[in-house]
XYZ file of C-alpha atoms in Angstrom:
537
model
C 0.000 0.000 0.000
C 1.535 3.625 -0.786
C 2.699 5.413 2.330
C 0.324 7.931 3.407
C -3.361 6.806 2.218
C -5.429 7.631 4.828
C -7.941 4.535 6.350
C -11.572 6.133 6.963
C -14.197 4.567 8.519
C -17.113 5.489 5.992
C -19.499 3.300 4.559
C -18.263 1.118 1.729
C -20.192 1.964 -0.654
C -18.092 5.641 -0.680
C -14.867 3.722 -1.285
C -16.286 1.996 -4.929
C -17.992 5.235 -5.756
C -14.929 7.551 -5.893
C -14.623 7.530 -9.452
C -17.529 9.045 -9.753
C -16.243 12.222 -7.729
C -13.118 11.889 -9.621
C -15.287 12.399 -12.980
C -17.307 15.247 -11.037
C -13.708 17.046 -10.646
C -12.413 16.861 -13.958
C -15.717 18.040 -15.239
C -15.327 21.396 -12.751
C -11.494 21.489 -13.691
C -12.363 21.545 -17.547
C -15.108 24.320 -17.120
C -12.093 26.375 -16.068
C -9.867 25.755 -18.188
C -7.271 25.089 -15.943
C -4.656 23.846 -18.735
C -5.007 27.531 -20.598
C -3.455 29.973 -19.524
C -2.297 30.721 -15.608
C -3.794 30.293 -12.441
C -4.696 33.726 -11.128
C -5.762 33.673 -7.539
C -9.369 34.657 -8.108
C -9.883 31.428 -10.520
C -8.181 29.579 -7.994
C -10.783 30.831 -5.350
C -13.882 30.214 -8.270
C -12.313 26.309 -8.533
C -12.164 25.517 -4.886
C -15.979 26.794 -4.729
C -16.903 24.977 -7.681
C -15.272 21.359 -6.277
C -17.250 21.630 -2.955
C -17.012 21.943 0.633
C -13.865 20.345 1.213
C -11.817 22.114 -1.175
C -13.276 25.383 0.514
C -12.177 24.296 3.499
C -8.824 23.130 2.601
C -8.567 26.596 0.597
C -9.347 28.624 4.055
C -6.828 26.331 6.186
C -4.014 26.831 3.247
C -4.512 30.671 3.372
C -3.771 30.258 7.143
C -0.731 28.749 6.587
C 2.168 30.793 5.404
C 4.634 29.735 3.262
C 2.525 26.987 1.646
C 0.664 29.918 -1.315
C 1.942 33.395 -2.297
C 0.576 36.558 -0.309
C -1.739 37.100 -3.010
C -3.540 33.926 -3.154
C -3.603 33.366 0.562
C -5.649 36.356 0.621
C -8.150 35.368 -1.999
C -8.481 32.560 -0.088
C -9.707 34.132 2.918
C -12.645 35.357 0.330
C -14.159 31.867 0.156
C -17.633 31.807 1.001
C -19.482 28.081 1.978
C -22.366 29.709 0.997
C -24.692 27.046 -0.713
C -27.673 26.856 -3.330
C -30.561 25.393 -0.350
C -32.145 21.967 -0.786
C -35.678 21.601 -1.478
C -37.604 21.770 1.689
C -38.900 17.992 1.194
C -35.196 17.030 1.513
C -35.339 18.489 4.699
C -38.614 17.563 5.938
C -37.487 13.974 5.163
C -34.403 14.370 7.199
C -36.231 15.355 9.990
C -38.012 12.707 9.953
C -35.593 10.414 9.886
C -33.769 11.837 12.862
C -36.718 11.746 15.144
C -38.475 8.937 14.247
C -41.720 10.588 14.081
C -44.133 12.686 12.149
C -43.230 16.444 12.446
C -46.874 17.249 12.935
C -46.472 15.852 16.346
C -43.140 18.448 17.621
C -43.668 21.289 15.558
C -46.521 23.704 15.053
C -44.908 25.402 11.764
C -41.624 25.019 10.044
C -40.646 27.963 7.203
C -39.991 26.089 4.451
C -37.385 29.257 3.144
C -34.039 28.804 4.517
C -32.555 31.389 6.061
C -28.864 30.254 5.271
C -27.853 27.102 3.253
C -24.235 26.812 3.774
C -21.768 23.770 2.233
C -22.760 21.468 5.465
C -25.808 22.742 6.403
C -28.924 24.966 6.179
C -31.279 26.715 8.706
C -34.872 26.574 9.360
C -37.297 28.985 11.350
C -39.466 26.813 13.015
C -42.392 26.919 15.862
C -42.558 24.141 18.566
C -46.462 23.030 19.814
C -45.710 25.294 22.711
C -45.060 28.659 20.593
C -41.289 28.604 21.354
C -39.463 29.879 18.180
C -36.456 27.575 17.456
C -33.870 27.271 14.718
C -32.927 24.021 13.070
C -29.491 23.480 11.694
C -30.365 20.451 9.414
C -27.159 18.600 8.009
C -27.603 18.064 4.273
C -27.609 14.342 3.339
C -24.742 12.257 2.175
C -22.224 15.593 2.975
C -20.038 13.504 4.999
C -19.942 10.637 2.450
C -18.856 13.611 -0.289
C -16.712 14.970 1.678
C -14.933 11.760 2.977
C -14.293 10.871 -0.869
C -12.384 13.898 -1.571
C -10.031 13.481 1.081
C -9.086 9.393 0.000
C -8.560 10.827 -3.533
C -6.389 13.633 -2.143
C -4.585 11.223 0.298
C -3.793 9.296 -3.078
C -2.313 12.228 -4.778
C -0.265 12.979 -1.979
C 0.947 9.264 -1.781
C 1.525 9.113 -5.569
C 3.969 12.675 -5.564
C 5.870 11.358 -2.694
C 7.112 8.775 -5.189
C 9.002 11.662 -6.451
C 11.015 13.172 -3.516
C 11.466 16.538 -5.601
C 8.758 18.418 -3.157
C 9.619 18.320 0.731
C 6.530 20.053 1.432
C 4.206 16.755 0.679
C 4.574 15.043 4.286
C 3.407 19.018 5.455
C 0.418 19.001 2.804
C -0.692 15.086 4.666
C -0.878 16.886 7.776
C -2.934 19.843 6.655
C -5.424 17.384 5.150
C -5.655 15.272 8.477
C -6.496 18.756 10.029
C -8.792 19.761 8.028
C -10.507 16.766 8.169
C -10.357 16.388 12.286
C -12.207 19.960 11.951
C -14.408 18.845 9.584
C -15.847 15.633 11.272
C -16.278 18.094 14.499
C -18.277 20.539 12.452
C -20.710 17.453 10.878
C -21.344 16.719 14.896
C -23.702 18.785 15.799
C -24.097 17.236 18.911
C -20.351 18.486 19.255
C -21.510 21.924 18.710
C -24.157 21.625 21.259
C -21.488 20.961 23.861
C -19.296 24.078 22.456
C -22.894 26.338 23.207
C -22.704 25.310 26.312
C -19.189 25.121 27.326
C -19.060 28.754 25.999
C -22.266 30.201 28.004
C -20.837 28.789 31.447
C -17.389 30.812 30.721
C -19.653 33.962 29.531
C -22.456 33.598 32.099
C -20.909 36.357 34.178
C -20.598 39.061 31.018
C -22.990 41.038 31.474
C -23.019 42.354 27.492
C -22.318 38.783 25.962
C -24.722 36.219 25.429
C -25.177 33.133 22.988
C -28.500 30.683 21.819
C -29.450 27.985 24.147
C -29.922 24.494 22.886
C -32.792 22.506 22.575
C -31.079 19.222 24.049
C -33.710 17.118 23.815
C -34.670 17.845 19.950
C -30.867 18.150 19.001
C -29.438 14.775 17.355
C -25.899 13.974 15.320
C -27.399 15.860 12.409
C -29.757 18.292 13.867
C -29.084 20.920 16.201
C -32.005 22.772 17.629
C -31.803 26.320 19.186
C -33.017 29.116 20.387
C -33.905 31.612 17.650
C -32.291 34.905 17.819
C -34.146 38.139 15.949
C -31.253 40.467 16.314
C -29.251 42.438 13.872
C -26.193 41.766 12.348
C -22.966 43.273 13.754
C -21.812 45.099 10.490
C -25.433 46.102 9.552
C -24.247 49.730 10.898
C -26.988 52.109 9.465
C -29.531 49.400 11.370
C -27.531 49.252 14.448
C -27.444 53.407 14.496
C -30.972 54.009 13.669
C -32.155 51.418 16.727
C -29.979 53.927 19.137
C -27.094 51.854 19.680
C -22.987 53.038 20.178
C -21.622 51.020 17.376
C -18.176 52.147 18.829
C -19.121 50.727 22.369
C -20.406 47.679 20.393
C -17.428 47.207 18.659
C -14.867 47.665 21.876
C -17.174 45.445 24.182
C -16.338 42.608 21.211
C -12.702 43.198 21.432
C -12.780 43.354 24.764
C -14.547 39.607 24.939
C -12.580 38.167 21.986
C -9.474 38.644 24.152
C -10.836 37.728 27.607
C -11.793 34.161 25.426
C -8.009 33.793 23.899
C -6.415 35.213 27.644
C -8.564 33.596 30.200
C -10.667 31.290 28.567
C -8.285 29.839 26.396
C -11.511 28.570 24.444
C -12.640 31.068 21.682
C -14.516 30.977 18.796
C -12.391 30.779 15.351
C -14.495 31.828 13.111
C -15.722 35.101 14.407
C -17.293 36.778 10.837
C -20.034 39.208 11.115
C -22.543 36.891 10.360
C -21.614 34.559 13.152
C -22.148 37.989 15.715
C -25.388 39.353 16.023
C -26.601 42.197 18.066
C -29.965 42.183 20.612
C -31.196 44.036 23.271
C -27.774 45.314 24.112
C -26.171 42.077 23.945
C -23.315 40.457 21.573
C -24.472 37.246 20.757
C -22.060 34.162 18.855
C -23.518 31.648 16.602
C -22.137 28.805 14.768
C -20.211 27.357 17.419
C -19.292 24.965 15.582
C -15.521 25.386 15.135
C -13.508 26.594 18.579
C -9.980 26.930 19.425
C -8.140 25.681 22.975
C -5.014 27.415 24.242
C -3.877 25.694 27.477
C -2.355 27.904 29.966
C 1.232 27.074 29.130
C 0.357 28.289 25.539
C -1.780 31.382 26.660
C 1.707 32.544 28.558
C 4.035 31.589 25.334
C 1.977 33.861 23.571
C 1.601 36.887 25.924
C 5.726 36.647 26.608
C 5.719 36.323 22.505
C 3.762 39.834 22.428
C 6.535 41.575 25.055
C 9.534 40.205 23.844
C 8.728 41.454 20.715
C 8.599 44.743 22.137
C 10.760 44.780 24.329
C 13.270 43.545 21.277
C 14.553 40.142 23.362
C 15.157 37.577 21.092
C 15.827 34.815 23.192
C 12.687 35.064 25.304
C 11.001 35.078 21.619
C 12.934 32.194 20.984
C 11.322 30.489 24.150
C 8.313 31.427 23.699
C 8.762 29.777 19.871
C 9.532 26.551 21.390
C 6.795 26.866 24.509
C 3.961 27.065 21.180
C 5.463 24.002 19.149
C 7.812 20.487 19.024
C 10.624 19.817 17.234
C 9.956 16.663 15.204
C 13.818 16.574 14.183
C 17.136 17.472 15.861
C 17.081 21.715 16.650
C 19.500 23.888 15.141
C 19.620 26.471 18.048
C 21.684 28.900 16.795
C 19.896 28.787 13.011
C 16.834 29.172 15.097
C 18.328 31.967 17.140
C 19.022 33.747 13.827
C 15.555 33.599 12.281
C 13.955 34.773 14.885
C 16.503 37.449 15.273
C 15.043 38.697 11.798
C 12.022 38.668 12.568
C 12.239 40.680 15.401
C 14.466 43.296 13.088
C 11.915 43.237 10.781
C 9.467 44.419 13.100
C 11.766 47.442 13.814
C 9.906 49.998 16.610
C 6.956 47.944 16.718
C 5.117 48.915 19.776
C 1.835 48.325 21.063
C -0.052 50.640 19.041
C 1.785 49.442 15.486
C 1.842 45.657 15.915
C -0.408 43.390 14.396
C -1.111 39.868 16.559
C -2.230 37.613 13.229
C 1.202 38.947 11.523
C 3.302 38.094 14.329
C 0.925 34.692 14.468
C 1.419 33.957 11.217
C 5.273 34.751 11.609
C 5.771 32.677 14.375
C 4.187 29.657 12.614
C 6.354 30.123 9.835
C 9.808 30.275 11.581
C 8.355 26.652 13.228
C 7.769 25.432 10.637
C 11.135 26.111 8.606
C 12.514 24.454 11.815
C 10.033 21.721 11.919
C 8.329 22.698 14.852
C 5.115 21.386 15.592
C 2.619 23.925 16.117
C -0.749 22.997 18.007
C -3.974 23.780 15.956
C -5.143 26.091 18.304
C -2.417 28.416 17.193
C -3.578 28.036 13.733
C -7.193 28.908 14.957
C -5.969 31.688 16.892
C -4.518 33.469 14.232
C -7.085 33.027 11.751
C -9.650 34.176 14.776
C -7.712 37.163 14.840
C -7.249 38.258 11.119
C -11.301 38.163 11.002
C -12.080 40.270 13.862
C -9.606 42.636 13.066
C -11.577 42.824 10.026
C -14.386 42.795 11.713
C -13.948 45.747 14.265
C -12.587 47.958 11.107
C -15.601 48.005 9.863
C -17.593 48.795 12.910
C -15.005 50.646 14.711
C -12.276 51.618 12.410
C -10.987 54.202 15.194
C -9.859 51.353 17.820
C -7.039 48.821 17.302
C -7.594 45.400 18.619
C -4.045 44.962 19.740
C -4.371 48.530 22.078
C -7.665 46.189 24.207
C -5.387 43.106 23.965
C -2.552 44.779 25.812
C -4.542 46.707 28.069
C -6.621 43.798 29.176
C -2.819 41.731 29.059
C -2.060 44.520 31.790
C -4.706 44.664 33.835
C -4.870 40.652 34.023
C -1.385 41.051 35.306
C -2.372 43.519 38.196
C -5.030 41.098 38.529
C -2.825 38.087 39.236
C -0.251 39.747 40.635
C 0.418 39.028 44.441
C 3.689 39.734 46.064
C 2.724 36.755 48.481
C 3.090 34.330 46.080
C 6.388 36.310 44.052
C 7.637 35.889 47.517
C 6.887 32.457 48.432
C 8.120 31.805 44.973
C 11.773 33.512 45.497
C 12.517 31.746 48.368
C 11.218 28.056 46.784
C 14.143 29.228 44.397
C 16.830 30.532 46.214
C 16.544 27.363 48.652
C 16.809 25.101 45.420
C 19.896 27.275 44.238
C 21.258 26.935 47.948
C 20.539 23.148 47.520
C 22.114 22.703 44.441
C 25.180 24.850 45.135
C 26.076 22.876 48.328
C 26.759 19.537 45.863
C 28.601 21.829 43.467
C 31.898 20.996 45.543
C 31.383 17.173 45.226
C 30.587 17.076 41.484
C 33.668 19.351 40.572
C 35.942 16.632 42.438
C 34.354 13.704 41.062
C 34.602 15.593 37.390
C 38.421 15.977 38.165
C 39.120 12.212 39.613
C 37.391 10.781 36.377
C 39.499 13.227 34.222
C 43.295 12.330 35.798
C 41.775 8.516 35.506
C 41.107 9.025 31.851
C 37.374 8.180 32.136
C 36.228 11.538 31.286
C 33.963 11.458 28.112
C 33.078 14.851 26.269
C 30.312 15.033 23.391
C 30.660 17.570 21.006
C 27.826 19.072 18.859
C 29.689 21.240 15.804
C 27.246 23.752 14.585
C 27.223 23.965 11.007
C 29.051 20.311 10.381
C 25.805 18.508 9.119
C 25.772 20.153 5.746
C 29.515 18.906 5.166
C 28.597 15.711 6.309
C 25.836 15.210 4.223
C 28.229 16.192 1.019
C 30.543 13.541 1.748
C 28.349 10.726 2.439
C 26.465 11.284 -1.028
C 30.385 11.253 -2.713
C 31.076 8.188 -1.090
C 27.421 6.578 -2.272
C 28.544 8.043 -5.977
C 31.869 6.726 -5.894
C 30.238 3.474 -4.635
C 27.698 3.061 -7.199
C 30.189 4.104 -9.795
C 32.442 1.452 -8.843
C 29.855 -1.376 -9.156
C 28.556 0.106 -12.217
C 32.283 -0.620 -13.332
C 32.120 -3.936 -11.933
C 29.100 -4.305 -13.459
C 29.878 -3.748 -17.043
C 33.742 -5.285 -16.658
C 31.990 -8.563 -15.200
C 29.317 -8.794 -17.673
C 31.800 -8.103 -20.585
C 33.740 -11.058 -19.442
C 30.791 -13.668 -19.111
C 29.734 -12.458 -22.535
C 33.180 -14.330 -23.714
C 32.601 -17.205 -22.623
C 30.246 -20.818 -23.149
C 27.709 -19.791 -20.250
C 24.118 -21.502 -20.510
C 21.750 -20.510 -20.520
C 22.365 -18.100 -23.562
C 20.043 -15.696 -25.469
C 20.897 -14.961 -29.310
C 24.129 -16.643 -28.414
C 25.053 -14.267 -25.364
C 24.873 -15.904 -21.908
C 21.491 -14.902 -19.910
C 23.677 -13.696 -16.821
C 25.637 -11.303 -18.938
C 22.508 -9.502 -20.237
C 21.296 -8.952 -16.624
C 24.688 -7.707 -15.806
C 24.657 -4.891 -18.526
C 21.025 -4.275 -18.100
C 21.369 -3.523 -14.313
C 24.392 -1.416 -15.080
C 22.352 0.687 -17.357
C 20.172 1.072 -14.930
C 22.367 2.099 -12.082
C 24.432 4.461 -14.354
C 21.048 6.477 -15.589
C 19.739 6.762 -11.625
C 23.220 8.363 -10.900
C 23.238 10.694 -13.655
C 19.923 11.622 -12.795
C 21.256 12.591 -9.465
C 23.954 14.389 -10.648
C 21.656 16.316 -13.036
C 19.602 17.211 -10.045
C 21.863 18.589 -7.516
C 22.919 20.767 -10.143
């Protein structure tokens, strides 16, 4: 089996019918013509939409990730919409149905057969219990996850099939983003998932006085179906609406800040995907919908980031540099001192940056990029954090253009630390330390005489780590396989040439068997080494 397919559990009737959403592809590929002319970015954006939900999500997570696309296609990315032509409302009544088992006569007084959104996964209903309650149904469309599961084994192929060909070290890189993309996906398609994310987030909110979000109907929300409260309110960049019903959209738009940090700071849950439709205004409060995708920071991350934000600053490159590794893992042996150095430049190329100037998705996005030229693993939620932040930094421009996001996220990064600050606990916590040092000190004496016993006895045993010696290394091990290959090649040919003198059965044409092989395989070897050659040059 090729390295790299991914297994999925879906139903086997989506493995055999994968040709046909191979031939659904190629038919969206031709309409494009995408062997005429070049790719621009917006005809990228047009394709992904065209091939279907999980090419517009694999287009949003790719212009998240820098490096991977040019600046001006990761920003048409960020354009793509999972907006969706609706189903016909018997579709809908039908899957209903088939989630609760009964006749929707007997839960529902009315249901508005006009959506009011159809989106790539999903699209919502108005609907009226017996009791008069207003509720909105998120209905799954039908066979989305079957679709969608397709179109990842086919790109999991493609992946498997180019890493025959070593040429591009960004395919292992490309596996992972599509084994993100589709762990976010699956947790979308659970609505029952998304239920639990309404709720998680209303017990961290319940004390904001200004913030609120839907409740769930528990007991009429399923795997496919998620049932809410409905929420008449008006959306947050609907400004000339928002004015004429008396409100500060100013005070709106700070109050939004001011939550969107207190989720990233002390939450370390927030919602990442934070669009204007998704925040809705009523009666005074901001309420989030579409729970459905959320980012985790643990604590230890939360405080990598916030040392990230003063050491960049403050112009200190090696707390940078430890913040760097706090946020990720090195999956391979660390160059320190390379690492040192790219961070180094990106701290130059931030210059004066202060408070005011700095952007937190840039420095995000930077961050990710420097760990990943090192091959540092970076957790998700980092990912999710910086896309969280590019859209509502979009987001309070247009409601707000007058206040920066990054002046509320360090003044609430201040007064969190005058919030947590005690001078108990700093001093409780110097003297845990200095008794440590004091502890540590007092063997010092011992371990310097052992040190010099083992030396004058010759067992003394010192590893040295040579920066920069790997590349050098690396040269002279590929000469040595060269000269290596070369030499059988030689032996190879000189063998064959001599077996081809002599009586040797079995013969073909008169020429012994074995010294056909022999020239044949040194053909073979010599081509793969001058194909080498031709590529390191």
């Amino acid at each position: 089996m090729l390295e790299g397919v991914i297994v999925l559990n879906i139903p086997q009737k989506t493995k055999y019918s994968s040709s046909r959403r191979l031939r659904e592809m190629i038919i969206v590929l031709r309409k494009h013509n995408i062997l005429r002319g070049n790719i621009t970015p917006e005809k990228m954006r047009l394709i992904l939409e065209d091939l279907g939900p999980t090419f517009v999500k694999l287009g949003q997570i790719l212009s998240l990730k820098p490096g991977f696309l040019p600046a001006d296609y990761a920003l048409e990315l960020t354009k793509l919409q999972t907006r969706a032509n609706p189903l016909d409302f018997a579709i809908i009544e039908k899957c209903l149905e088939n989630e609760y088992n009964k006749k929707l006569d007997d839960i529902f007084e009315y249901i508005d057969p006009e959506a009011l959104g159809s989106a790539s996964i999903a699209q919502v209903h108005k609907a009226t219990l017996k009791s008069g309650e207003k509720v909105v149904l998120k209905v799954q469309r039908p066979g989305i996850y079957d679709i969608m599961a397709k179109d990842i084994v086919l790109l999991k192929r493609a992946v498997s099939i180019l890493q025959l060909f070593k040429s591009s070290p960004g395919v292992l890189d490309f596996n992972a983003i599509l084994d993100e993309m589709w762990s976010i996906t699956k947790q979308e398609m659970d609505f029952m998932t998304e239920a639990e994310h309404i709720d998680e987030f209303r017990r961290l909110n319940s004390d904001e006085a200004f913030i609120d979000c839907p409740y769930v109907k528990h007991e009429l929300t399923t795997a496919r179906v998620l049932a809410m409260e409905y929420i008449d309110g008006i959306r947050i960049d609907e400004i000339d609406k928002l004015k004429s019903k008396g409100y500060n959209v100013e005070e709106l738009g700070f109050r939004l800040g001011q939550n969107y940090v207190k989720q990233i700071i002390d939450d370390g849950y927030f919602h990442a995907d934070p669009h204007p439709g998704n925040i809705w205004i009523k009666n005074g409060k901001i309420i989030w919908l579409d729970l459905g995708m959320m980012g985790r920071l643990s604590t230890k991350e939360r405080d990598a980031l916030k040392k990230a934000v003063f050491s960049l600053v403050q112009h200190d490159t090696y707390e940078m540099k430890n913040a760097v590794l706090t946020l990720g893992k090195p999956q391979a042996k660390l160059n320190h001192i390379s690492l040192y150095e790219d961070i180094d430049t990106l701290m130059n190329r931030y210059g004066d940056t202060n408070f005011q100037t700095l952007r937190l998705s840039e420095l995000a996005h930077d961050i990710i990029t420097v760990s990943r030229k090192h091959k540092i693993a970076i957790n998700p939620g980092l990912s999710m954090f910086a896309r969280g932040v590019v859209t509502i930094e979009s987001v309070l421009k247009i409601c707000c253009p007058d206040i920066n996001f990054i002046d509320i996220f360090s003044s609430y990064m201040k007064d969190d630390f005058k919030r947590n600050f005690s001078w108990q606990e700093e001093f409780t916590k110097f003297k845990r330390d200095s008794y440590i040092m004091l502890q540590k000190s007092l063997h010092l004496p011992e371990q310097v005489s052992d040190i010099l016993k083992m030396t004058m006895s010759g067992q003394t045993k010192v590893n040295l780590d040579v920066t920069g010696s790997e590349e050098p290394l690396r040269r002279l091990d590929k000469m040595i396989n060269k000269l290596i290959l070369g030499i059988i090649c030689s032996a190879l040919l000189l063998g064959s040439s001599i077996i081809c003198t002599t009586n040797m059965t079995p013969q073909i044409m008169e020429i012994p068997i074995l010294g056909v092989v022999g020239y044949l395989v040194a053909v073979f070897l010599s081509i793969r080494l001058m194909i080498n050659i031709y590529k390191e040059k």
